[in-house]
Coordinates of C-alpha atoms and ligand atoms in Angstrom, one line a residue:
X1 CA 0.8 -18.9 41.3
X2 CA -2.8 -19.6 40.7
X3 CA -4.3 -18.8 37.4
X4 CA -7.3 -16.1 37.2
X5 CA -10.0 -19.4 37.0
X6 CA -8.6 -21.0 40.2
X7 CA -9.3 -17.9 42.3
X8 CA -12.4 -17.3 44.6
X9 CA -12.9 -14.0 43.3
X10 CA -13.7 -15.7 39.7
X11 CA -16.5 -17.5 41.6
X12 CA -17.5 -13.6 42.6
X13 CA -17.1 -12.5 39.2
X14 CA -19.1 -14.8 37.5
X15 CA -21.6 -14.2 40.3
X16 CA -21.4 -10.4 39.6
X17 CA -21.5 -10.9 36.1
X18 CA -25.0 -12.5 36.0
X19 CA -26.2 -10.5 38.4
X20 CA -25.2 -7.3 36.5
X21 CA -21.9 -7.7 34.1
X22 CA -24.4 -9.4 31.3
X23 CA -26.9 -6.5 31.2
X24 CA -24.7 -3.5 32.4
X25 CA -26.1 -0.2 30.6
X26 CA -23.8 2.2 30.0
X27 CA -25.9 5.2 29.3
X28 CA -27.9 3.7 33.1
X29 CA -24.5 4.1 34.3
X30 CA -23.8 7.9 33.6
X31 CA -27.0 8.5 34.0
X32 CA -26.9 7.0 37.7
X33 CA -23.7 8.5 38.5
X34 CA -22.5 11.8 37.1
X35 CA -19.4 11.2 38.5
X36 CA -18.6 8.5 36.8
X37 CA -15.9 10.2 34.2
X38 CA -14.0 11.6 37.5
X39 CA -14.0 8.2 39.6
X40 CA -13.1 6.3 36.4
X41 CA -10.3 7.9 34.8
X42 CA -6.5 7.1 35.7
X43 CA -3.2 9.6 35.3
X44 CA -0.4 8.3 34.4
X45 CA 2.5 9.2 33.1
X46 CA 2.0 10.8 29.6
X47 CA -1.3 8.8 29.3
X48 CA -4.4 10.0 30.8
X49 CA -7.0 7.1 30.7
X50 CA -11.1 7.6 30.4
X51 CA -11.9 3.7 31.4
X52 CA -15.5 5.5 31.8
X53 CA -17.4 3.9 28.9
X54 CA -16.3 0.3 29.8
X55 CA -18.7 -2.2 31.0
X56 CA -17.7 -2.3 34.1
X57 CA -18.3 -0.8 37.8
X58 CA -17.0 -0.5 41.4
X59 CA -17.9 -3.7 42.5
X60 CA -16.3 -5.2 39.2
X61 CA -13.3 -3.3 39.1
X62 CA -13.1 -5.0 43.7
X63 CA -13.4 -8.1 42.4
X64 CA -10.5 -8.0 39.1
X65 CA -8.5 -6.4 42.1
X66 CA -9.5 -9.3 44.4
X67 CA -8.5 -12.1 41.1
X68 CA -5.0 -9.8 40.8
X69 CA -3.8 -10.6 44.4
X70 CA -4.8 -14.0 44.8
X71 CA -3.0 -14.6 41.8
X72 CA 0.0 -12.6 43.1
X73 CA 0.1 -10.3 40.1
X74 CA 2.5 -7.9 42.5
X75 CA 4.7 -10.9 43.3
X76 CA 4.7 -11.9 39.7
X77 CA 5.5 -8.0 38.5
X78 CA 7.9 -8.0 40.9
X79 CA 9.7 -11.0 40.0
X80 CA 9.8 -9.9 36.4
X81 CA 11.0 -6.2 37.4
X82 CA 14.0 -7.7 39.3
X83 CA 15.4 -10.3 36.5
X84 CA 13.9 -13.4 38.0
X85 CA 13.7 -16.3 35.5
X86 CA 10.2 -15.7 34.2
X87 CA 10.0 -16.9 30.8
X88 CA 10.4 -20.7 32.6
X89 CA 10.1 -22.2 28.8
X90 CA 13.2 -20.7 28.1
X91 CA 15.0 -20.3 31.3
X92 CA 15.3 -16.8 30.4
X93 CA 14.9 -13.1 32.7
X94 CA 12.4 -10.2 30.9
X95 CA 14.4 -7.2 31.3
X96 CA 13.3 -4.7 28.8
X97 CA 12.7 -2.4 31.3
X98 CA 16.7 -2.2 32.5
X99 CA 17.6 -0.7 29.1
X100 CA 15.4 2.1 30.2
X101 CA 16.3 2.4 33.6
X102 CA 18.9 5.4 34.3
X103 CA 22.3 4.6 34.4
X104 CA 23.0 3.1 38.1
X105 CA 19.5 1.7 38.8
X106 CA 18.8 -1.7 37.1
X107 CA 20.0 -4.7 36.4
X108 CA 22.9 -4.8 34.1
X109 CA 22.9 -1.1 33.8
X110 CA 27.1 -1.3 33.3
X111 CA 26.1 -3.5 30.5
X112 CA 23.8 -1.8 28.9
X113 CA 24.9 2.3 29.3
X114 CA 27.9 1.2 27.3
X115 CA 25.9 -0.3 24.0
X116 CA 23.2 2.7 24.9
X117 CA 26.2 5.1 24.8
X118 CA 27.9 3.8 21.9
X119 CA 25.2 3.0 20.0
X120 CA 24.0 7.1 19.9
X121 CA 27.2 8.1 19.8
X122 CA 27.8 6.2 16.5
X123 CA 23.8 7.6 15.5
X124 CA 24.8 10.8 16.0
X125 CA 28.0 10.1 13.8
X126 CA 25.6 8.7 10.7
X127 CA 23.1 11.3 11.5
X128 CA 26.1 14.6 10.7
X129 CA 27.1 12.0 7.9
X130 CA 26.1 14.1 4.5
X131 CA 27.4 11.7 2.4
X132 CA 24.3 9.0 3.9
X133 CA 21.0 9.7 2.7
X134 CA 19.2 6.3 2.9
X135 CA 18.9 4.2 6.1
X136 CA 17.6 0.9 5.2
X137 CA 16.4 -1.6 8.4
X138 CA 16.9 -5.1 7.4
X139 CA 14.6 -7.2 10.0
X140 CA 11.8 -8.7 10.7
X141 CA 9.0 -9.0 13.9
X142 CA 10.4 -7.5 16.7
X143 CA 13.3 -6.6 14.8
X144 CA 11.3 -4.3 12.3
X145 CA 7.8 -3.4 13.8
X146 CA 9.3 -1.2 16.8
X147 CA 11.4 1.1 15.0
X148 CA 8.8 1.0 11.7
X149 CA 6.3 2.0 14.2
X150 CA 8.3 4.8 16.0
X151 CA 10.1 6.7 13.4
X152 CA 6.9 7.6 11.9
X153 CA 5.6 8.6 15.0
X154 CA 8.4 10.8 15.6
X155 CA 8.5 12.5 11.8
X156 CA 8.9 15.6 13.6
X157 CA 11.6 15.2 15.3
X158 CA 13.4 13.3 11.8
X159 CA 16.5 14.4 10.6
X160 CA 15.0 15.5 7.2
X161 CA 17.9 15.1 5.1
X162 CA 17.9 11.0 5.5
X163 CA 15.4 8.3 4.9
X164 CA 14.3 5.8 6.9
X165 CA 13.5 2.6 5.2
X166 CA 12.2 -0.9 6.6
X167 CA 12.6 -4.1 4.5
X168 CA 11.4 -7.1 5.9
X169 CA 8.9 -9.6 3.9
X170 CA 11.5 -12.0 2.4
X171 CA 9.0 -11.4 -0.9
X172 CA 11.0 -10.0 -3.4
X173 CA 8.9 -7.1 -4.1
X174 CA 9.6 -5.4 -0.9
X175 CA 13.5 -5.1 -1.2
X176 CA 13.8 -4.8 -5.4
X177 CA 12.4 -1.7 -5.8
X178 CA 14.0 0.1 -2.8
X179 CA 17.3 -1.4 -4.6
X180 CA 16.4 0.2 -7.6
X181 CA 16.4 3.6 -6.2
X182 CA 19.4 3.8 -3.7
X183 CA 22.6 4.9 -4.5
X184 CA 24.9 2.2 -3.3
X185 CA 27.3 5.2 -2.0
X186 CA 24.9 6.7 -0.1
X187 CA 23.1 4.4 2.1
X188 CA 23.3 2.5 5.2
X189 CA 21.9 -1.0 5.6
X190 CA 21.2 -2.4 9.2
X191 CA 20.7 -6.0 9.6
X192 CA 18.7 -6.0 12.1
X193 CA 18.0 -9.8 14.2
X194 CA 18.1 -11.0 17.6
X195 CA 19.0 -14.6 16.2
X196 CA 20.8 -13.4 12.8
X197 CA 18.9 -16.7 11.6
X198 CA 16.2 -15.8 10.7
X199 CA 15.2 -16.7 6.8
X200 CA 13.5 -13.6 5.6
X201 CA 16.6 -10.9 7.3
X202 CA 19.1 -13.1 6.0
X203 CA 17.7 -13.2 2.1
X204 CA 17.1 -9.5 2.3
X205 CA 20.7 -9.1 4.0
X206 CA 22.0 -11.3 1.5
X207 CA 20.1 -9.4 -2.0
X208 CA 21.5 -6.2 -0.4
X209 CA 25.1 -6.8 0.1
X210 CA 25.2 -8.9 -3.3
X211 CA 23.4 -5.1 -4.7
X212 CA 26.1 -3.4 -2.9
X213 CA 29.1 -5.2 -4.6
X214 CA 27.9 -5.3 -7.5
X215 CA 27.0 -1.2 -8.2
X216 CA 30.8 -1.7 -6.7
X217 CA 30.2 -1.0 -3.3
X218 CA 33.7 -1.5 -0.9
X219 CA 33.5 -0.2 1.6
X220 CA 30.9 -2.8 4.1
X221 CA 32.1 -1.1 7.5
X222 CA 30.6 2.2 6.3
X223 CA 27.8 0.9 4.4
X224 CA 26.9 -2.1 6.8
X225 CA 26.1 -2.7 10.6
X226 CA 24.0 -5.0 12.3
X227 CA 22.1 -5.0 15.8
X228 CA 21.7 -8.4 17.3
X229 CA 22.5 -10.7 20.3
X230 CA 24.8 -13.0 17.8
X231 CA 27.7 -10.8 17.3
X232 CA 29.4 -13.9 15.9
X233 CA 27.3 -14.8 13.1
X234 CA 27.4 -10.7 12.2
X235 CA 31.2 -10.9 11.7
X236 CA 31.1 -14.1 9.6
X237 CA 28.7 -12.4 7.7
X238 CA 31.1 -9.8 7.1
X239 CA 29.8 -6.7 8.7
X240 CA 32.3 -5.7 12.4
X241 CA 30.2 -2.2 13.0
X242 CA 27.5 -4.2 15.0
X243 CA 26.0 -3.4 18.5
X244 CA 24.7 -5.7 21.1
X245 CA 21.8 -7.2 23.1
X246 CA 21.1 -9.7 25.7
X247 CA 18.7 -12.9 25.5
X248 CA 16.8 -11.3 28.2
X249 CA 15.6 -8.6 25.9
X250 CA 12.3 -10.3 23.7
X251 CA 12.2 -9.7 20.3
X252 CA 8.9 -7.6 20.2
X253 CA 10.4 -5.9 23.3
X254 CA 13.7 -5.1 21.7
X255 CA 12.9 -1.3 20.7
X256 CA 14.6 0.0 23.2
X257 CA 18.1 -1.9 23.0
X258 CA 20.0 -1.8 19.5
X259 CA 17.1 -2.9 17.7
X260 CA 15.6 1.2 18.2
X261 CA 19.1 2.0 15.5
X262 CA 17.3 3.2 13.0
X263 CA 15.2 5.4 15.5
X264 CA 17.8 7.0 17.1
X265 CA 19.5 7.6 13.4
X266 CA 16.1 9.2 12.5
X267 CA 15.3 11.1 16.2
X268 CA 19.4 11.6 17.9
X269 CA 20.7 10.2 20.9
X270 CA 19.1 12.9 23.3
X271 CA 15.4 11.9 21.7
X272 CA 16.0 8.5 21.9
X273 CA 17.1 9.0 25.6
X274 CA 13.6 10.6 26.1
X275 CA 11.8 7.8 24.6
X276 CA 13.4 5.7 27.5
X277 CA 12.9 8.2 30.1
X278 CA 9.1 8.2 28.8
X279 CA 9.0 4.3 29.3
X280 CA 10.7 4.3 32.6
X281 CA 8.5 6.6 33.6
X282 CA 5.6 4.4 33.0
X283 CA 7.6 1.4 34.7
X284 CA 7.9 3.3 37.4
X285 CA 3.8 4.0 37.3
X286 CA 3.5 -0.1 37.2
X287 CA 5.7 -1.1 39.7
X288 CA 5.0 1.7 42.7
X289 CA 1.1 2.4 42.1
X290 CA -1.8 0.9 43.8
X291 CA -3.6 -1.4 41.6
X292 CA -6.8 0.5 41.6
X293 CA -4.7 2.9 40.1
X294 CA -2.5 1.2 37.9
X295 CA -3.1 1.7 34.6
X296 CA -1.5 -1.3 33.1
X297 CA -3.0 -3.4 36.1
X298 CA -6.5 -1.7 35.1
X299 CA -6.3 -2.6 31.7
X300 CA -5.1 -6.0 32.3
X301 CA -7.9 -7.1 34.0
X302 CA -10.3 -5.0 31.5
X303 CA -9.1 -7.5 29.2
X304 CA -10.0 -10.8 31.1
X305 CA -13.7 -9.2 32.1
X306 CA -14.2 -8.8 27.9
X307 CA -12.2 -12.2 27.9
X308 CA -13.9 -14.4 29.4
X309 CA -16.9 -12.8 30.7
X310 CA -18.9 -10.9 28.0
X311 CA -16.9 -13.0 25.4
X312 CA -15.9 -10.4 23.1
X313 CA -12.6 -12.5 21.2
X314 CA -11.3 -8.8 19.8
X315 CA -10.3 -5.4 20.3
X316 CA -9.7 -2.6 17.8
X317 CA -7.2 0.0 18.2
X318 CA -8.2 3.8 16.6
X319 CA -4.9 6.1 17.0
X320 CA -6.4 9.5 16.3
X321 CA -2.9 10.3 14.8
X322 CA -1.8 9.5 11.6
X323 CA 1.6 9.1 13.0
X324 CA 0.8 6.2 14.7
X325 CA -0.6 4.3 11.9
X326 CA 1.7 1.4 12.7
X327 CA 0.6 0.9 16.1
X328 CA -1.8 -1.6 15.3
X329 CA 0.6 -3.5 13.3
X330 CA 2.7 -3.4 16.3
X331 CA 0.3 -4.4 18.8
X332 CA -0.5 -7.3 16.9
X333 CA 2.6 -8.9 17.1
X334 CA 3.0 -7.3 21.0
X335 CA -0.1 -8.9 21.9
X336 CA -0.6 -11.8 19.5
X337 CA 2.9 -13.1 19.7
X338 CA 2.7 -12.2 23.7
X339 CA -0.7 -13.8 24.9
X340 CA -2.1 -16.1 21.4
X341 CA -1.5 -19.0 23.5
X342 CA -3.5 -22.2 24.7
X343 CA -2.3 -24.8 27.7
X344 CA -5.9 -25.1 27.8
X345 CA -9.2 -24.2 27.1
X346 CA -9.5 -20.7 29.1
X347 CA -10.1 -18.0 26.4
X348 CA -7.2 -15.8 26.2
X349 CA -5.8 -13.0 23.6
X350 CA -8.3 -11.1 21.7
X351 CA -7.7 -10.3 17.9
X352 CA -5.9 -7.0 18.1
X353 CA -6.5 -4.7 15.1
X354 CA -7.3 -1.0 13.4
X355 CA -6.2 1.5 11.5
X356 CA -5.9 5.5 12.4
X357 CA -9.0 7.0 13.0
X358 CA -10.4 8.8 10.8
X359 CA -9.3 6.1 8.2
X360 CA -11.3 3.3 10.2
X361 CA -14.3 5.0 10.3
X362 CA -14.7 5.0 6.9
X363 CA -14.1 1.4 6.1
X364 CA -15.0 -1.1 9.1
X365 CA -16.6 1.2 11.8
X366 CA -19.7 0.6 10.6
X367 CA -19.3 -2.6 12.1
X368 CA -18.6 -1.4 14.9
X369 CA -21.6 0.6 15.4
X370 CA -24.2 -2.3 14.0
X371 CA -22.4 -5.5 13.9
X372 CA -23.6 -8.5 15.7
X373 CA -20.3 -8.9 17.6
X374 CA -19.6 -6.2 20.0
X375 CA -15.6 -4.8 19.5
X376 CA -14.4 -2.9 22.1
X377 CA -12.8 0.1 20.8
X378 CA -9.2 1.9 22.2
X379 CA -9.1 5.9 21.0
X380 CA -5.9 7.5 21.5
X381 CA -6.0 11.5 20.9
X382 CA -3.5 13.7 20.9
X383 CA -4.1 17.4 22.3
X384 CA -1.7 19.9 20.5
X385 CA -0.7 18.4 16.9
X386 CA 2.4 18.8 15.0
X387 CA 1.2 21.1 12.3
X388 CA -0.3 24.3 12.1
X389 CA -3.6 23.1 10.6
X390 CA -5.8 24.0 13.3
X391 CA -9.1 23.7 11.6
X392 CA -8.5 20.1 10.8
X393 CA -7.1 19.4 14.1
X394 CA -10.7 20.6 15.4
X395 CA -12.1 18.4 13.0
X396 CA -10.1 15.4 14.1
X397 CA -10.7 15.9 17.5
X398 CA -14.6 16.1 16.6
X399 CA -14.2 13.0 15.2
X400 CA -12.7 10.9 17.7
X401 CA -15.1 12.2 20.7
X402 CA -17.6 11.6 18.4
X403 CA -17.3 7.8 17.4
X404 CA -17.3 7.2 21.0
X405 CA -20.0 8.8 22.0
X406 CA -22.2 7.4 19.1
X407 CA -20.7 3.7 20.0
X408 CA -21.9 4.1 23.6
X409 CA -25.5 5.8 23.3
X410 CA -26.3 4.3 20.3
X411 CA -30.1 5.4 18.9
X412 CA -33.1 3.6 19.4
X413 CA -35.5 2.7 16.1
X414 CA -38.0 5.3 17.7
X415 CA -35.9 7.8 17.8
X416 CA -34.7 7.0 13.9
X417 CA -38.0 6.8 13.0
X418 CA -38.7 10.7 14.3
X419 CA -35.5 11.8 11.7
X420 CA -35.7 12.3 8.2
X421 CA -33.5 10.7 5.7
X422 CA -33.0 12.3 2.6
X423 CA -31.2 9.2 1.1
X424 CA -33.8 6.2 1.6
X425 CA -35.4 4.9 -1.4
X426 CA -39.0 6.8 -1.6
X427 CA -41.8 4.9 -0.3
X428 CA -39.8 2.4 1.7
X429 CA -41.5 1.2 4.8
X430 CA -40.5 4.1 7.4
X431 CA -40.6 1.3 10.5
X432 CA -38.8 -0.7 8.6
X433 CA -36.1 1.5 7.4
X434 CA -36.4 2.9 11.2
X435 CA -34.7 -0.6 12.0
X436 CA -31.7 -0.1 9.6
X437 CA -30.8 3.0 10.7
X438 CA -31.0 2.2 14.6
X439 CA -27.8 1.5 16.7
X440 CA -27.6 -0.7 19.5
X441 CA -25.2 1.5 21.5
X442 CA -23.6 0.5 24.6
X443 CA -20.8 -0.4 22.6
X444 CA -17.5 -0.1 25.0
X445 CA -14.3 1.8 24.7
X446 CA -11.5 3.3 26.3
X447 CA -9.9 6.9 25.4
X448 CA -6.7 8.0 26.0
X449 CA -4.9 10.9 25.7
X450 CA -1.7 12.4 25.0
X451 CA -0.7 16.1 25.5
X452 CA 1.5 15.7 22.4
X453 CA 2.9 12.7 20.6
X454 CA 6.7 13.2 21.9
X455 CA 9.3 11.1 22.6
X456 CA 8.6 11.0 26.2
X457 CA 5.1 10.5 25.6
X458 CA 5.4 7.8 23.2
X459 CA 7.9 6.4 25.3
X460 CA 5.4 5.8 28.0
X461 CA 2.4 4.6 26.0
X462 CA 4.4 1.4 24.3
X463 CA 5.4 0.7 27.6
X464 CA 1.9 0.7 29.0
X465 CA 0.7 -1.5 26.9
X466 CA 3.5 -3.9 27.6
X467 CA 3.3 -3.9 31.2
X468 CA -1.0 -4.6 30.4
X469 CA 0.1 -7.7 27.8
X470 CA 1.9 -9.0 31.3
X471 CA -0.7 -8.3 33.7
X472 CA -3.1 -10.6 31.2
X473 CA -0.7 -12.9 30.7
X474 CA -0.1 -13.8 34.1
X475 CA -3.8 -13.4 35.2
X476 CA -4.2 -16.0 32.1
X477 CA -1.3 -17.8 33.4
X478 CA 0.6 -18.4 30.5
X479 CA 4.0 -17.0 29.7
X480 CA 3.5 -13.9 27.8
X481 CA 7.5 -14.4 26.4
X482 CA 8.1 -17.0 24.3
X483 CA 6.7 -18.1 20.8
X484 CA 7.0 -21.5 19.9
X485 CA 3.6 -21.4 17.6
X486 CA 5.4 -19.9 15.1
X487 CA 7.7 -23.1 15.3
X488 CA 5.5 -25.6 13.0
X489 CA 5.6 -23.1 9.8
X490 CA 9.0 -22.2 9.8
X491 CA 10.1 -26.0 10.5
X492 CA 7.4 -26.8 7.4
X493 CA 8.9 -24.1 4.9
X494 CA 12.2 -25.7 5.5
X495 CA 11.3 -28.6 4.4
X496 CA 8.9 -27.3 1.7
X497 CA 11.8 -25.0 -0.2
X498 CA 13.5 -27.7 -2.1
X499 CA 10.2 -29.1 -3.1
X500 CA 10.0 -25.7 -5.2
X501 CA 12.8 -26.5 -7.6
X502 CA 11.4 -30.0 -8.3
X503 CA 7.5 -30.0 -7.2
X504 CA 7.6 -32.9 -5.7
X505 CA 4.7 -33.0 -3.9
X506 CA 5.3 -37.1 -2.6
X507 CA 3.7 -37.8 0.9
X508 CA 2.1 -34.5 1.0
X509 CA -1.2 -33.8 1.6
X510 CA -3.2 -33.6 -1.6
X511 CA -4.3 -29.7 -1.0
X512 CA -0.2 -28.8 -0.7
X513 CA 0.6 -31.3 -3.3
X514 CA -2.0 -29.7 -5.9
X515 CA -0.7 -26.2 -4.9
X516 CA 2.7 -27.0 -5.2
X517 CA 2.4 -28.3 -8.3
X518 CA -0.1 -25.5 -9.9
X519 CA 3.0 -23.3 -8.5
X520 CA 6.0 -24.5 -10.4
X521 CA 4.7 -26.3 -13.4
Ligands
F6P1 O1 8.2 -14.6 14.6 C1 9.1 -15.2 15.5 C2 10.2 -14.3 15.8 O2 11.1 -15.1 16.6 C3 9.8 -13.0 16.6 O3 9.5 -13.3 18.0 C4 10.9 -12.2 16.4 O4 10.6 -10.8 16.7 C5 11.1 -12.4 14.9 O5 10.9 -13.8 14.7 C6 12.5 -12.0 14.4 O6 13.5 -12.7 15.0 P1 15.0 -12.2 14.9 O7 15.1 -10.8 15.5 O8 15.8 -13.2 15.6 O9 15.3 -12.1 13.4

């Protein structure tokens, strides 16, 4: 398969680009073409997309579509939608999207309706279980940022009588003071790993179990079960309530196999089964739709034009919900982990990063509006909230419309200069100050939005953006599914751990010898 730079429509692009990609005006743009919020939006399932105020326009979006089929992007999604081997590295299938495929229609669906089905089934038993109050998930990565990310996203749909927790920095001071306010009768610990290796899981595994003994704990099969693909090394560890997955699931792709546990403790089975139906929904979307239409496909190649045209090395995320304040952190590691990759020197995976809105907008969105780098911006809204607070929903709503509007027109120093403002220091030079208080606009972003953040709809936009982290990938031509750049640490902490009992810092550099030693003398 050719890689985006080898194709003749790159030759176009960059052709296009100078010729009008570097200076595309976005407030020219509406202003040429009031139809440009009809012709530029996408429906897809759950997700309605405005892709109006990008940088981009018909001609551009023909050539991306152009770069997609030369490099066989439908061959490619095909492959990866039918089990072939695409993760060559590790000789492995992608299959994520057969554990959301209903029962009878993908591969492995034998497989993978009997863990579903028992894995609910013994959800539904822990959820009717008074006696548990406290769900703790053990894991780390793909094994925690999933279900952390969901269950608050679904607080609505919570069980309220048990809590969810998520442990997973193998620092100390994430696992200690949770210990200190369970009742070792009461909770549930899930050791959650696709490996069971992995050193921060297994210390936190390890601290809880030796807790749960010694508050005098017995009874591990009601107190203990693990979700991983090494049922083995969950036995010797002493815990035989443990449910499955395959090597073909990815760890940052693992939500929807026994990994989502703690979700469908917190949700039930029939929620969790929505959140599937939401994501197959949106596979369906990727696999049958016409790539002008694709939404994944769309934003895909959205993300090479900012790539490696304009140049812009990040993209912020603003979830106008405060239920999804751990997307971010879980894009990060969908993305990052996904696309941060180098077999040469083509630019590839932006920085991926945010907070809810309005949180943002009070700490880095100035930035935004009048840094030097230009950040293209992702607004997710949600029409009908979960609450009964009307007003604020107004408000919030305001808000989000707002930010991108005021990132895309900007305000010239003229204009400024007409306004008053009240706060300046008296007698400051008006031009002057005219010039701090103008924005350059035609700042880019994307909106979408959700009728309601639901299972189903959730369901659909976590699987969007997975399908888009593909379609990058294999435009960038890398494989968006293994990892090994988080190899070097791991294999360098192993070797650095029993240099902390002794601070020998021998054959070391002198920075992590003088560290070492200012650490345990
Ligand atoms: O950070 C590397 C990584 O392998 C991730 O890809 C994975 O999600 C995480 O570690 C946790 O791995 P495991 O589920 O095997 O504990």
């Amino acid at each position: 398969m050719k890689r985006c730079d080898e194709t003749q429509a790159w030759g176009a692009l960059k052709g296009h680009f100078e010729a009008h990609g570097r200076d595309f005006d976005l407030r020219e743009a509406f202003e040429r073409d009031p139809g440009r919020f009809a012709s530029m939006s996408v429906e897809a399932p759950e997700v309605f997309a405005d892709l109006s105020k990008n940088r981009i326009d018909t001609a551009t979006w023909h050539f991306l579509q152009d770069m997609a089929r030369e490099c066989g992007l439908e061959a490619q999604r095909d492959a990866l939608l039918r089990g072939d081997t695409v993760n060559l590295t590790e000789g492995r299938a992608v299959l994520h999207t057969a554990l959301r495929a209903p029962p009878g229609q993908g591969p492995f669906s034998d497989e993978v309706h009997a863990v579903l089905n028992a894995m609910l089934a013994y959800a539904d038993r822990v959820r009717s279980d008074t006696g548990i109050t406290d769900i703790v998930n053990i894991g780390i990565g793909g094994s925690d940022l999933g279900p952390a990310m969901v269950v608050p996203a679904l607080d609505a749909y919570r069980n309220p009588a048990q809590q969810l927790h998520f442990v997973s920095n193998v620092d100390g001071h994430d696992i200690a003071p949770l210990l200190q306010r369970l009742d070792a009768k009461k909770s549930l610990f899930i050791v959650a790993s696709k490996t069971f290796t992995t050193q921060e899981t297994m210390a936190n595994a390890m601290a809880a179990r030796a807790w749960f003994v010694q508050q005098g704990g017995s009874d591990v099969a009601r107190h203990f079960a693990a979700t991983t693909t090494n049922v083995k090394a969950a036995a010797d560890f002493g815990i035989d309530t443990t449910f499955g997955f395959w090597d073909w699931v990815g760890g940052r792709y693992s939500l929807w196999s026994a990994i989502g546990l703690p979700i469908a403790i917190a949700v039930g089975g029939a929620h969790f089964r929505a959140l599937l139906a939401g994501a197959h929904a949106m596979d369906q979307h990727f696999a049958h739709t016409p790539l002008a239409k694709n939404l994944p496909v769309l934003l895909g190649l959205l993300d090479v034009w900012y790539r490696n045209f304009h140049g812009f090395t990040s993209r912020s995320v603003a979830p106008y919900h405060q239920g999804l304040r751990r997307l971010p952190a879980y894009l990060q590691q969908l993305e990052m982990e996904s696309n941060g990759k180098q077999v040469d020197q083509l630019g590839r995976a932006p920085v991926v990063w945010g907070e809810p809105g309005t949180n943002g907008q009070h700490a880095y969105f100035q930035m935004l509006h009048q840094g030097t780098d230009v950040i293209p911006v992702e607004f997710i809204a949600v029409k009908t909230p979960s609450h009964t607070l009307a007003d604020q929903h107004d408000k919030l709503l305001a808000n989000c419309l707002a930010q991108s509007q005021a990132l895309m027109l900007g305000k010239s120093a003229a204009v400024a200069f007409t306004e008053k403002a009240p706060t300046a220091a008296p007698g400051f030079d008006p031009a002057v100050l005219a010039q701090h208080r103008a924005f350059p606009g035609n700042r880019p972003s994307t909106t979408f939005v959700l009728e309601a953040l639901t299972p189903q709809s959730l369901g659909a936009l976590i699987a969007l953006y997975e399908h888009r982290v593909f379609v990058s990938g294999a435009l960038w031509g890398i494989n968006s599914f293994d990892q090994w750049g988080v190899e070097l640490g791991k294999a360098l902490c192993n070797a650095l751990l029993p240099r902390l009992a002794t601070g020998d810092g021998t054959g070391l550099d002198s920075s992590t010898a003088g560290l070492l030693k200012r650490l345990t003398s």
